[in-house]
PDB file of C-alpha atoms in Angstrom:
ATOM      1  CA  MET A   9      15.733  -5.701  -8.050  1.00 41.00           C
ATOM      2  CA  SER A  10      13.609  -3.944  -5.505  1.00 46.00           C
ATOM      3  CA  ASP A  11      16.623  -2.431  -3.757  1.00 47.00           C
ATOM      4  CA  SER A  12      18.086  -0.849  -6.906  1.00 46.00           C
ATOM      5  CA  HIS A  13      16.878   2.576  -5.813  1.00 46.00           C
ATOM      6  CA  ALA A  14      18.802   2.315  -2.550  1.00 46.00           C
ATOM      7  CA  ASN A  15      22.029   3.017  -4.416  1.00 47.00           C
ATOM      8  CA  ASP A  16      20.681   6.156  -6.044  1.00 55.00           C
ATOM      9  CA  PRO A  17      20.429   9.159  -3.682  1.00 53.00           C
ATOM     10  CA  ALA A  18      18.089  10.960  -6.040  1.00 63.00           C
ATOM     11  CA  GLY A  19      16.116   7.742  -6.550  1.00 79.00           C
ATOM     12  CA  ASN A  20      12.979   9.082  -4.910  1.00 85.00           C
ATOM     13  CA  ARG A  21      12.684  11.756  -7.566  1.00 90.00           C
ATOM     14  CA  ILE A  22      10.804   9.288  -9.783  1.00 92.00           C
ATOM     15  CA  TYR A  23       8.181   8.863  -7.043  1.00 94.00           C
ATOM     16  CA  TRP A  24       7.614  12.610  -6.837  1.00 94.00           C
ATOM     17  CA  SER A  25       7.349  12.854 -10.653  1.00 94.00           C
ATOM     18  CA  VAL A  26       4.790  10.054 -10.650  1.00 94.00           C
ATOM     19  CA  PHE A  27       2.892  11.825  -7.869  1.00 96.00           C
ATOM     20  CA  TYR A  28       2.706  15.127  -9.770  1.00 95.00           C
ATOM     21  CA  THR A  29       1.581  13.181 -12.861  1.00 96.00           C
ATOM     22  CA  LEU A  30      -1.195  11.543 -10.844  1.00 96.00           C
ATOM     23  CA  ILE A  31      -2.401  14.873  -9.466  1.00 96.00           C
ATOM     24  CA  THR A  32      -2.331  16.417 -12.951  1.00 96.00           C
ATOM     25  CA  LEU A  33      -4.293  13.509 -14.422  1.00 96.00           C
ATOM     26  CA  THR A  34      -6.850  13.830 -11.615  1.00 95.00           C
ATOM     27  CA  VAL A  35      -7.306  17.527 -12.360  1.00 95.00           C
ATOM     28  CA  ILE A  36      -7.693  16.706 -16.070  1.00 95.00           C
ATOM     29  CA  THR A  37     -10.298  14.063 -15.224  1.00 94.00           C
ATOM     30  CA  VAL A  38     -12.337  16.580 -13.242  1.00 94.00           C
ATOM     31  CA  ALA A  39     -11.930  19.304 -15.877  1.00 93.00           C
ATOM     32  CA  THR A  40     -13.035  17.117 -18.796  1.00 92.00           C
ATOM     33  CA  SER A  41     -15.964  15.769 -16.816  1.00 90.00           C
ATOM     34  CA  ARG A  42     -17.314  19.309 -16.533  1.00 88.00           C
ATOM     35  CA  ILE A  43     -17.394  19.515 -20.363  1.00 87.00           C
ATOM     36  CA  HIS A  44     -20.612  18.009 -21.618  1.00 83.00           C
ATOM     37  CA  PHE A  45     -19.916  16.337 -24.920  1.00 84.00           C
ATOM     38  CA  ASP A  46     -22.839  15.570 -27.212  1.00 83.00           C
ATOM     39  CA  ASN A  47     -22.347  11.894 -26.586  1.00 84.00           C
ATOM     40  CA  HIS A  48     -21.993  11.058 -22.904  1.00 83.00           C
ATOM     41  CA  ALA A  49     -19.961   8.027 -23.939  1.00 84.00           C
ATOM     42  CA  VAL A  50     -17.079  10.387 -24.737  1.00 88.00           C
ATOM     43  CA  ASN A  51     -17.046  11.615 -21.126  1.00 88.00           C
ATOM     44  CA  VAL A  52     -17.077   8.018 -19.940  1.00 88.00           C
ATOM     45  CA  ALA A  53     -14.302   6.949 -22.313  1.00 90.00           C
ATOM     46  CA  VAL A  54     -12.036   9.857 -21.350  1.00 92.00           C
ATOM     47  CA  ALA A  55     -12.555   9.367 -17.618  1.00 92.00           C
ATOM     48  CA  VAL A  56     -12.019   5.602 -17.774  1.00 91.00           C
ATOM     49  CA  LEU A  57      -8.933   5.910 -19.980  1.00 93.00           C
ATOM     50  CA  ILE A  58      -7.363   8.464 -17.636  1.00 94.00           C
ATOM     51  CA  ALA A  59      -8.234   6.266 -14.635  1.00 94.00           C
ATOM     52  CA  MET A  60      -6.575   3.280 -16.304  1.00 92.00           C
ATOM     53  CA  SER A  61      -3.455   5.342 -16.990  1.00 93.00           C
ATOM     54  CA  LYS A  62      -3.300   6.448 -13.353  1.00 94.00           C
ATOM     55  CA  ALA A  63      -3.747   2.878 -12.138  1.00 91.00           C
ATOM     56  CA  THR A  64      -1.036   1.661 -14.508  1.00 89.00           C
ATOM     57  CA  VAL A  65       1.374   4.333 -13.328  1.00 92.00           C
ATOM     58  CA  VAL A  66       0.711   3.508  -9.663  1.00 92.00           C
ATOM     59  CA  ALA A  67       1.210  -0.190 -10.385  1.00 88.00           C
ATOM     60  CA  LEU A  68       4.367   0.271 -12.430  1.00 87.00           C
ATOM     61  CA  PHE A  69       6.212   2.710 -10.188  1.00 89.00           C
ATOM     62  CA  PHE A  70       4.691   2.710  -6.696  1.00 89.00           C
ATOM     63  CA  MET A  71       4.150  -1.045  -6.654  1.00 87.00           C
ATOM     64  CA  HIS A  72       7.512  -1.600  -8.348  1.00 85.00           C
ATOM     65  CA  LEU A  73       6.152  -3.690 -11.205  1.00 82.00           C
ATOM     66  CA  LYS A  74       8.615  -2.045 -13.535  1.00 81.00           C
ATOM     67  CA  THR A  75      11.569  -3.332 -11.515  1.00 81.00           C
ATOM     68  CA  ASP A  76      10.203  -6.804 -10.850  1.00 78.00           C
ATOM     69  CA  GLY A  77      11.582  -9.892 -12.587  1.00 76.00           C
ATOM     70  CA  LYS A  78      10.283 -11.234 -15.868  1.00 75.00           C
ATOM     71  CA  ALA A  79       8.728 -14.245 -14.145  1.00 70.00           C
ATOM     72  CA  ASP A  80       6.369 -12.002 -12.221  1.00 73.00           C
ATOM     73  CA  LYS A  81       5.282  -9.906 -15.161  1.00 74.00           C
ATOM     74  CA  TRP A  82       3.581 -12.970 -16.665  1.00 73.00           C
ATOM     75  CA  LEU A  83       1.668 -13.381 -13.426  1.00 73.00           C
ATOM     76  CA  TYR A  84       0.031  -9.992 -13.752  1.00 76.00           C
ATOM     77  CA  LEU A  85      -0.764 -10.523 -17.416  1.00 75.00           C
ATOM     78  CA  THR A  86      -2.509 -13.807 -16.717  1.00 77.00           C
ATOM     79  CA  ALA A  87      -4.416 -12.219 -13.837  1.00 76.00           C
ATOM     80  CA  THR A  88      -5.858  -9.390 -15.912  1.00 80.00           C
ATOM     81  CA  PHE A  89      -7.298 -11.716 -18.558  1.00 84.00           C
ATOM     82  CA  PRO A  90      -9.980 -13.277 -16.291  1.00 84.00           C
ATOM     83  CA  LEU A  91     -10.733  -9.833 -14.872  1.00 85.00           C
ATOM     84  CA  VAL A  92     -11.531  -8.431 -18.315  1.00 85.00           C
ATOM     85  CA  LEU A  93     -13.433 -11.590 -19.237  1.00 88.00           C
ATOM     86  CA  PHE A  94     -15.613 -11.522 -16.114  1.00 86.00           C
ATOM     87  CA  MET A  95     -16.398  -7.845 -16.468  1.00 86.00           C
ATOM     88  CA  ILE A  96     -17.442  -8.352 -20.086  1.00 87.00           C
ATOM     89  CA  LEU A  97     -19.601 -11.329 -19.116  1.00 87.00           C
ATOM     90  CA  THR A  98     -21.274  -9.309 -16.372  1.00 85.00           C
ATOM     91  CA  ILE A  99     -21.899  -6.318 -18.607  1.00 83.00           C
ATOM     92  CA  LEU A 100     -23.450  -8.680 -21.163  1.00 85.00           C
ATOM     93  CA  LEU A 101     -26.246  -9.129 -18.634  1.00 81.00           C
ATOM     94  CA  THR A 102     -27.424  -5.580 -19.280  1.00 79.00           C
ATOM     95  CA  PRO A 103     -30.378  -6.467 -21.559  1.00 77.00           C
ATOM     96  CA  ASP A 104     -31.670  -9.075 -19.119  1.00 77.00           C
ATOM     97  CA  VAL A 105     -30.932  -7.458 -15.797  1.00 75.00           C
ATOM     98  CA  GLY A 106     -30.357  -3.770 -16.392  1.00 71.00           C
ATOM     99  CA  MET A 107     -32.973  -2.849 -18.934  1.00 70.00           C
ATOM    100  CA  ARG A 108     -36.481  -2.543 -17.704  1.00 62.00           C
ATOM    101  CA  GLU A 109     -39.133   0.028 -18.457  1.00 53.00           C
ATOM    102  CA  HIS A 110     -38.835   2.971 -16.134  1.00 52.00           C
ATOM    103  CA  GLY A 111     -41.473   2.941 -13.458  1.00 50.00           C
ATOM    104  CA  LYS A 112     -42.846  -0.475 -14.343  1.00 49.00           C
ATOM    105  CA  ASP A 113     -43.215  -3.500 -12.115  1.00 46.00           C
ATOM    106  CA  PHE A 114     -39.979  -5.152 -10.970  1.00 49.00           C
ATOM    107  CA  GLU A 115     -40.999  -8.447 -12.573  1.00 51.00           C
ATOM    108  CA  LYS A 116     -41.698  -7.013 -15.985  1.00 49.00           C
ATOM    109  CA  LYS A 117     -38.942  -6.714 -18.548  1.00 51.00           C
ATOM    110  CA  THR A 118     -38.873  -4.807 -21.796  1.00 54.00           C
ATOM    111  CA  GLU A 119     -40.514  -6.850 -24.524  1.00 56.00           C
ATOM    112  CA  VAL A 120     -37.855  -8.323 -26.787  1.00 58.00           C
ATOM    113  CA  PRO A 121     -39.066  -8.334 -30.388  1.00 60.00           C
ATOM    114  CA  GLY A 122     -39.376 -11.799 -31.839  1.00 58.00           C
ATOM    115  CA  HIS A 123     -40.110 -13.487 -28.489  1.00 53.00           C
ATOM    116  CA  HIS A 124     -43.514 -14.458 -27.034  1.00 51.00           C
TER     117      HIS A 124
ATOM    118  CA  MET B   4      24.304 -19.168 -10.209  1.00 43.00           C
ATOM    119  CA  SER B   5      26.706 -21.048  -7.939  1.00 44.00           C
ATOM    120  CA  GLU B   6      25.485 -23.034  -4.958  1.00 43.00           C
ATOM    121  CA  ALA B   7      27.398 -20.792  -2.573  1.00 43.00           C
ATOM    122  CA  ALA B   8      25.848 -17.596  -3.925  1.00 42.00           C
ATOM    123  CA  VAL B   9      22.350 -19.040  -3.666  1.00 42.00           C
ATOM    124  CA  LEU B  10      22.763 -20.147  -0.061  1.00 43.00           C
ATOM    125  CA  THR B  11      23.979 -16.814   1.303  1.00 43.00           C
ATOM    126  CA  ALA B  12      21.529 -14.316   2.760  1.00 44.00           C
ATOM    127  CA  ASP B  13      19.780 -12.502  -0.043  1.00 47.00           C
ATOM    128  CA  ALA B  14      18.602  -8.927   0.369  1.00 47.00           C
ATOM    129  CA  HIS B  15      15.873  -9.351  -2.258  1.00 53.00           C
ATOM    130  CA  ASP B  16      12.581  -7.819  -1.117  1.00 59.00           C
ATOM    131  CA  GLY B  17      13.965  -6.826   2.238  1.00 62.00           C
ATOM    132  CA  HIS B  18      14.427 -10.110   4.017  1.00 57.00           C
ATOM    133  CA  ALA B  19      17.213 -12.656   4.301  1.00 53.00           C
ATOM    134  CA  VAL B  20      16.578 -15.907   2.450  1.00 53.00           C
ATOM    135  CA  SER B  21      18.448 -19.122   2.886  1.00 51.00           C
ATOM    136  CA  ASP B  22      16.568 -21.705   0.828  1.00 52.00           C
ATOM    137  CA  VAL B  23      18.137 -22.928  -2.394  1.00 48.00           C
ATOM    138  CA  ASP B  24      15.138 -22.320  -4.636  1.00 49.00           C
ATOM    139  CA  ARG B  25      15.860 -18.695  -5.423  1.00 50.00           C
ATOM    140  CA  THR B  26      15.110 -17.644  -8.988  1.00 55.00           C
ATOM    141  CA  GLU B  27      14.374 -14.177 -10.215  1.00 63.00           C
ATOM    142  CA  SER B  28      10.861 -14.405  -8.791  1.00 73.00           C
ATOM    143  CA  MET B  29       9.615 -12.432  -5.849  1.00 79.00           C
ATOM    144  CA  SER B  30       9.435 -13.705  -2.280  1.00 85.00           C
ATOM    145  CA  ARG B  31       6.537 -15.860  -1.101  1.00 87.00           C
ATOM    146  CA  GLY B  32       5.164 -13.131   1.099  1.00 90.00           C
ATOM    147  CA  LYS B  33       5.036 -10.683  -1.760  1.00 89.00           C
ATOM    148  CA  LEU B  34       3.491 -13.286  -4.074  1.00 86.00           C
ATOM    149  CA  GLY B  35       0.905 -14.068  -1.431  1.00 90.00           C
ATOM    150  CA  MET B  36      -0.053 -10.422  -1.189  1.00 92.00           C
ATOM    151  CA  TRP B  37      -0.296 -10.115  -4.983  1.00 88.00           C
ATOM    152  CA  LEU B  38      -2.646 -13.112  -5.063  1.00 88.00           C
ATOM    153  CA  PHE B  39      -4.736 -11.493  -2.349  1.00 92.00           C
ATOM    154  CA  LEU B  40      -4.760  -8.239  -4.331  1.00 91.00           C
ATOM    155  CA  ALA B  41      -5.980 -10.187  -7.356  1.00 88.00           C
ATOM    156  CA  SER B  42      -8.932 -11.405  -5.292  1.00 91.00           C
ATOM    157  CA  GLU B  43      -9.573  -7.847  -4.098  1.00 93.00           C
ATOM    158  CA  VAL B  44      -9.602  -6.661  -7.704  1.00 91.00           C
ATOM    159  CA  MET B  45     -12.213  -9.311  -8.524  1.00 89.00           C
ATOM    160  CA  PHE B  46     -14.195  -8.224  -5.459  1.00 93.00           C
ATOM    161  CA  PHE B  47     -14.396  -4.570  -6.450  1.00 94.00           C
ATOM    162  CA  SER B  48     -14.722  -5.162 -10.180  1.00 91.00           C
ATOM    163  CA  GLY B  49     -17.821  -7.231  -9.438  1.00 90.00           C
ATOM    164  CA  PHE B  50     -19.483  -4.203  -7.881  1.00 94.00           C
ATOM    165  CA  ILE B  51     -18.262  -1.923 -10.631  1.00 93.00           C
ATOM    166  CA  ALA B  52     -19.581  -4.259 -13.339  1.00 91.00           C
ATOM    167  CA  ALA B  53     -22.947  -4.462 -11.545  1.00 90.00           C
ATOM    168  CA  TYR B  54     -23.061  -0.682 -11.341  1.00 92.00           C
ATOM    169  CA  ILE B  55     -22.349  -0.445 -15.074  1.00 89.00           C
ATOM    170  CA  VAL B  56     -25.127  -2.940 -15.845  1.00 87.00           C
ATOM    171  CA  LEU B  57     -27.648  -1.117 -13.691  1.00 87.00           C
ATOM    172  CA  ARG B  58     -26.689   2.262 -15.039  1.00 87.00           C
ATOM    173  CA  MET B  59     -26.668   1.255 -18.700  1.00 83.00           C
ATOM    174  CA  GLY B  60     -30.060  -0.387 -18.363  1.00 78.00           C
ATOM    175  CA  GLY B  61     -31.708   2.156 -16.143  1.00 78.00           C
ATOM    176  CA  ASP B  62     -33.053   5.646 -16.472  1.00 79.00           C
ATOM    177  CA  PRO B  63     -30.150   8.125 -16.618  1.00 81.00           C
ATOM    178  CA  ALA B  64     -32.082  10.435 -14.299  1.00 83.00           C
ATOM    179  CA  ASP B  65     -31.899   7.783 -11.575  1.00 83.00           C
ATOM    180  CA  PHE B  66     -28.118   7.942 -11.675  1.00 86.00           C
ATOM    181  CA  ASP B  67     -27.639  11.675 -11.335  1.00 85.00           C
ATOM    182  CA  SER B  68     -24.273  12.129  -9.647  1.00 85.00           C
ATOM    183  CA  SER B  69     -24.978  15.780  -8.813  1.00 87.00           C
ATOM    184  CA  ILE B  70     -26.322  14.748  -5.398  1.00 89.00           C
ATOM    185  CA  LEU B  71     -22.779  13.721  -4.541  1.00 92.00           C
ATOM    186  CA  ASN B  72     -20.135  16.211  -3.453  1.00 91.00           C
ATOM    187  CA  TRP B  73     -17.379  15.815  -6.047  1.00 92.00           C
ATOM    188  CA  LYS B  74     -15.246  18.541  -4.497  1.00 93.00           C
ATOM    189  CA  LEU B  75     -14.905  16.608  -1.239  1.00 94.00           C
ATOM    190  CA  ALA B  76     -14.215  13.478  -3.257  1.00 95.00           C
ATOM    191  CA  PHE B  77     -11.552  15.303  -5.260  1.00 95.00           C
ATOM    192  CA  LEU B  78      -9.889  16.326  -1.992  1.00 96.00           C
ATOM    193  CA  ASN B  79     -10.118  12.703  -0.872  1.00 96.00           C
ATOM    194  CA  THR B  80      -8.455  11.606  -4.098  1.00 97.00           C
ATOM    195  CA  VAL B  81      -5.571  14.002  -3.469  1.00 97.00           C
ATOM    196  CA  LEU B  82      -5.240  12.697   0.094  1.00 97.00           C
ATOM    197  CA  LEU B  83      -5.058   9.078  -1.040  1.00 97.00           C
ATOM    198  CA  LEU B  84      -2.628   9.811  -3.874  1.00 97.00           C
ATOM    199  CA  THR B  85      -0.375  11.641  -1.394  1.00 97.00           C
ATOM    200  CA  SER B  86      -0.635   8.728   1.019  1.00 97.00           C
ATOM    201  CA  SER B  87       0.550   6.406  -1.767  1.00 96.00           C
ATOM    202  CA  LEU B  88       3.542   8.697  -2.247  1.00 96.00           C
ATOM    203  CA  THR B  89       4.407   8.703   1.460  1.00 96.00           C
ATOM    204  CA  MET B  90       3.984   4.915   1.507  1.00 96.00           C
ATOM    205  CA  VAL B  91       6.509   4.378  -1.273  1.00 95.00           C
ATOM    206  CA  LEU B  92       8.830   6.957   0.322  1.00 95.00           C
ATOM    207  CA  ALA B  93       8.653   4.969   3.567  1.00 96.00           C
ATOM    208  CA  ILE B  94       9.906   1.901   1.694  1.00 95.00           C
ATOM    209  CA  PHE B  95      12.550   3.998  -0.035  1.00 94.00           C
ATOM    210  CA  SER B  96      13.717   5.283   3.359  1.00 94.00           C
ATOM    211  CA  ILE B  97      14.103   1.906   5.017  1.00 94.00           C
ATOM    212  CA  GLN B  98      15.859   0.502   1.947  1.00 93.00           C
ATOM    213  CA  ARG B  99      18.571   3.039   2.775  1.00 92.00           C
ATOM    214  CA  GLY B 100      18.360   2.246   6.491  1.00 91.00           C
ATOM    215  CA  ASP B 101      16.696   5.592   7.249  1.00 91.00           C
ATOM    216  CA  GLN B 102      14.624   4.806  10.375  1.00 93.00           C
ATOM    217  CA  LYS B 103      13.409   8.360  10.863  1.00 94.00           C
ATOM    218  CA  GLY B 104      12.271   8.575   7.239  1.00 94.00           C
ATOM    219  CA  LEU B 105      10.414   5.295   7.577  1.00 96.00           C
ATOM    220  CA  GLN B 106       8.581   6.384  10.724  1.00 96.00           C
ATOM    221  CA  LEU B 107       7.760   9.833   9.391  1.00 96.00           C
ATOM    222  CA  ASN B 108       6.381   8.536   6.105  1.00 96.00           C
ATOM    223  CA  LEU B 109       4.402   5.759   7.784  1.00 97.00           C
ATOM    224  CA  PHE B 110       2.944   8.356  10.123  1.00 97.00           C
ATOM    225  CA  PHE B 111       1.930  10.629   7.248  1.00 97.00           C
ATOM    226  CA  THR B 112       0.402   7.699   5.350  1.00 97.00           C
ATOM    227  CA  ILE B 113      -1.749   6.911   8.388  1.00 97.00           C
ATOM    228  CA  LEU B 114      -2.633  10.577   8.873  1.00 97.00           C
ATOM    229  CA  LEU B 115      -3.698  11.003   5.249  1.00 97.00           C
ATOM    230  CA  GLY B 116      -5.697   7.775   5.443  1.00 97.00           C
ATOM    231  CA  PHE B 117      -7.467   9.136   8.514  1.00 97.00           C
ATOM    232  CA  GLY B 118      -8.162  12.372   6.674  1.00 97.00           C
ATOM    233  CA  PHE B 119      -9.785  10.347   3.914  1.00 97.00           C
ATOM    234  CA  LEU B 120     -12.029   8.555   6.421  1.00 97.00           C
ATOM    235  CA  ILE B 121     -12.996  11.787   8.158  1.00 97.00           C
ATOM    236  CA  ILE B 122     -14.069  13.388   4.885  1.00 97.00           C
ATOM    237  CA  LYS B 123     -15.941  10.191   3.998  1.00 97.00           C
ATOM    238  CA  SER B 124     -17.770  10.395   7.336  1.00 96.00           C
ATOM    239  CA  ILE B 125     -18.730  13.979   6.619  1.00 96.00           C
ATOM    240  CA  GLU B 126     -20.041  12.901   3.218  1.00 95.00           C
ATOM    241  CA  TYR B 127     -22.067  10.051   4.699  1.00 96.00           C
ATOM    242  CA  GLY B 128     -23.310  12.322   7.464  1.00 95.00           C
ATOM    243  CA  THR B 129     -24.689  14.908   5.067  1.00 94.00           C
ATOM    244  CA  LYS B 130     -26.315  12.141   3.026  1.00 94.00           C
ATOM    245  CA  PHE B 131     -28.109  10.767   6.081  1.00 94.00           C
ATOM    246  CA  LEU B 132     -29.216  14.268   7.078  1.00 94.00           C
ATOM    247  CA  HIS B 133     -30.912  14.548   3.693  1.00 92.00           C
ATOM    248  CA  HIS B 134     -32.478  11.138   4.251  1.00 92.00           C
ATOM    249  CA  LEU B 135     -30.341   9.549   1.569  1.00 92.00           C
ATOM    250  CA  THR B 136     -29.546   6.000   2.662  1.00 91.00           C
ATOM    251  CA  PRO B 137     -28.433   2.812   0.887  1.00 91.00           C
ATOM    252  CA  THR B 138     -32.102   1.955   0.324  1.00 90.00           C
ATOM    253  CA  SER B 139     -33.102   5.339  -1.092  1.00 89.00           C
ATOM    254  CA  SER B 140     -32.376   4.410  -4.690  1.00 89.00           C
ATOM    255  CA  VAL B 141     -30.325   2.050  -6.808  1.00 89.00           C
ATOM    256  CA  PHE B 142     -27.686   4.717  -7.273  1.00 93.00           C
ATOM    257  CA  MET B 143     -27.443   5.355  -3.530  1.00 93.00           C
ATOM    258  CA  SER B 144     -27.195   1.624  -2.942  1.00 93.00           C
ATOM    259  CA  CYS B 145     -24.289   1.398  -5.404  1.00 94.00           C
ATOM    260  CA  TYR B 146     -22.635   4.471  -3.914  1.00 95.00           C
ATOM    261  CA  PHE B 147     -22.834   3.368  -0.270  1.00 96.00           C
ATOM    262  CA  VAL B 148     -21.813  -0.235  -0.941  1.00 96.00           C
ATOM    263  CA  MET B 149     -18.835   0.632  -3.133  1.00 97.00           C
ATOM    264  CA  THR B 150     -17.491   3.514  -1.058  1.00 97.00           C
ATOM    265  CA  GLY B 151     -18.391   1.680   2.165  1.00 97.00           C
ATOM    266  CA  PHE B 152     -16.382  -1.407   1.315  1.00 97.00           C
ATOM    267  CA  HIS B 153     -13.575   0.800   0.088  1.00 97.00           C
ATOM    268  CA  GLY B 154     -13.655   2.725   3.373  1.00 97.00           C
ATOM    269  CA  ILE B 155     -13.446  -0.532   5.343  1.00 97.00           C
ATOM    270  CA  HIS B 156     -10.374  -1.431   3.301  1.00 97.00           C
ATOM    271  CA  VAL B 157      -8.811   1.945   4.100  1.00 98.00           C
ATOM    272  CA  LEU B 158      -9.519   1.409   7.801  1.00 98.00           C
ATOM    273  CA  ALA B 159      -7.963  -2.074   7.734  1.00 97.00           C
ATOM    274  CA  GLY B 160      -4.892  -0.613   6.030  1.00 97.00           C
ATOM    275  CA  ILE B 161      -4.621   2.108   8.678  1.00 98.00           C
ATOM    276  CA  ILE B 162      -4.760  -0.500  11.456  1.00 98.00           C
ATOM    277  CA  VAL B 163      -1.958  -2.547   9.889  1.00 97.00           C
ATOM    278  CA  LEU B 164       0.113   0.564   9.176  1.00 97.00           C
ATOM    279  CA  SER B 165      -0.262   1.589  12.834  1.00 97.00           C
ATOM    280  CA  PHE B 166       1.240  -1.708  13.929  1.00 97.00           C
ATOM    281  CA  LEU B 167       4.082  -1.218  11.432  1.00 96.00           C
ATOM    282  CA  LEU B 168       4.710   2.284  12.777  1.00 97.00           C
ATOM    283  CA  ALA B 169       4.797   1.024  16.361  1.00 96.00           C
ATOM    284  CA  TRP B 170       7.227  -1.758  15.440  1.00 96.00           C
ATOM    285  CA  SER B 171       9.399   0.584  13.399  1.00 95.00           C
ATOM    286  CA  MET B 172       9.703   2.837  16.441  1.00 95.00           C
ATOM    287  CA  GLN B 173      11.036  -0.208  18.302  1.00 94.00           C
ATOM    288  CA  GLY B 174      13.715  -0.547  15.642  1.00 91.00           C
ATOM    289  CA  LYS B 175      12.323  -3.739  14.137  1.00 92.00           C
ATOM    290  CA  TYR B 176      13.120  -2.861  10.529  1.00 93.00           C
ATOM    291  CA  SER B 177      16.367  -2.352   8.637  1.00 92.00           C
ATOM    292  CA  ALA B 178      17.748  -2.149   5.121  1.00 91.00           C
ATOM    293  CA  THR B 179      17.695  -5.959   4.963  1.00 91.00           C
ATOM    294  CA  ASN B 180      14.430  -6.479   6.820  1.00 92.00           C
ATOM    295  CA  TYR B 181      11.487  -4.493   5.534  1.00 93.00           C
ATOM    296  CA  ALA B 182       9.330  -7.091   3.783  1.00 93.00           C
ATOM    297  CA  SER B 183       6.233  -6.267   5.881  1.00 94.00           C
ATOM    298  CA  ILE B 184       6.473  -2.609   4.915  1.00 95.00           C
ATOM    299  CA  GLU B 185       6.704  -3.409   1.215  1.00 94.00           C
ATOM    300  CA  ILE B 186       3.877  -5.933   1.330  1.00 95.00           C
ATOM    301  CA  THR B 187       1.583  -3.566   3.225  1.00 96.00           C
ATOM    302  CA  GLY B 188       2.537  -0.916   0.701  1.00 96.00           C
ATOM    303  CA  LEU B 189       1.224  -3.111  -2.110  1.00 95.00           C
ATOM    304  CA  TYR B 190      -2.126  -3.394  -0.310  1.00 97.00           C
ATOM    305  CA  TRP B 191      -2.262   0.346   0.277  1.00 97.00           C
ATOM    306  CA  HIS B 192      -1.572   1.107  -3.373  1.00 96.00           C
ATOM    307  CA  LEU B 193      -4.393  -1.174  -4.422  1.00 95.00           C
ATOM    308  CA  VAL B 194      -6.769   0.682  -2.107  1.00 96.00           C
ATOM    309  CA  ASP B 195      -5.625   3.849  -3.868  1.00 96.00           C
ATOM    310  CA  ILE B 196      -6.135   2.305  -7.329  1.00 95.00           C
ATOM    311  CA  VAL B 197      -9.689   1.242  -6.420  1.00 96.00           C
ATOM    312  CA  TRP B 198     -10.491   4.823  -5.413  1.00 97.00           C
ATOM    313  CA  ILE B 199      -8.931   6.093  -8.647  1.00 96.00           C
ATOM    314  CA  PHE B 200     -11.697   4.195 -10.439  1.00 95.00           C
ATOM    315  CA  LEU B 201     -14.517   4.847  -7.963  1.00 96.00           C
ATOM    316  CA  PHE B 202     -14.036   8.623  -8.010  1.00 96.00           C
ATOM    317  CA  PRO B 203     -14.868   9.250 -11.688  1.00 94.00           C
ATOM    318  CA  LEU B 204     -17.399   6.413 -11.954  1.00 93.00           C
ATOM    319  CA  LEU B 205     -19.508   7.612  -9.047  1.00 94.00           C
ATOM    320  CA  TYR B 206     -18.861  11.337  -8.736  1.00 94.00           C
ATOM    321  CA  LEU B 207     -17.976  12.678 -12.165  1.00 90.00           C
ATOM    322  CA  LEU B 208     -19.857  10.721 -14.792  1.00 86.00           C
TER     323      LEU B 208
END
């Protein structure tokens, strides 16, 4: 129930804890981004994972997902599936849209071996 | 659940409900906002996916984030995270009937949102001074479009929050009537979540 916290005088303590966690995670994100790992993908993975944790924490506690009814939790689950699917489908366009030889004509694409 | 219990005013989600169809689900207003948020997520994730495609396929040198001021953006992140805190504290206040707490926290949320926009303006200003515009490069195009749309969303949130603050000062809200505050809060948290992703993707990586 969304008004469960109203009965608990110290109920806003959770919000402050979440806030400090968010600030800490932000600082960690910045700190690790200054470290240049051999593989840039590590930087990307760390930053994205921390961002996803922060978003989850905001959604669970600030947006009260944790206290919502079971019926609603299925709603969010079903909504994230198309999101992930569409992002994957878009990123699959990388060879056709993203990759082109640096400095070459806009029309030209990198030669794909086996074609032509 | 007995018929009588269902028909009495229900303090779920901050507004009295009298219709019989009351399960454990959230109110229609809240559901409507969640559906809108889902569309907003699709909106921003489209840009983010496009940015990923362009960046993965392009020359890494074209996407050098060092031309961006990550320190200002870090400050902006702190401002928005704090505004999310004050937003949820505003809801917490009115759930306990605390009018002053509601008004104070709404005011701080608006103030922090304004701070975010001011810093954004400074960022954009310095970019333009260095002749960096949305058409300067693919990276600049991504940067301006993503942060620009995000900024418009922040501004829209500030406008709505201002109305809520004005109404709260007229005593419109109470412990059983605060649905608008909660629903606007959901929108504001999403704006914060979008920035949580934009900050590392554009400024740090």
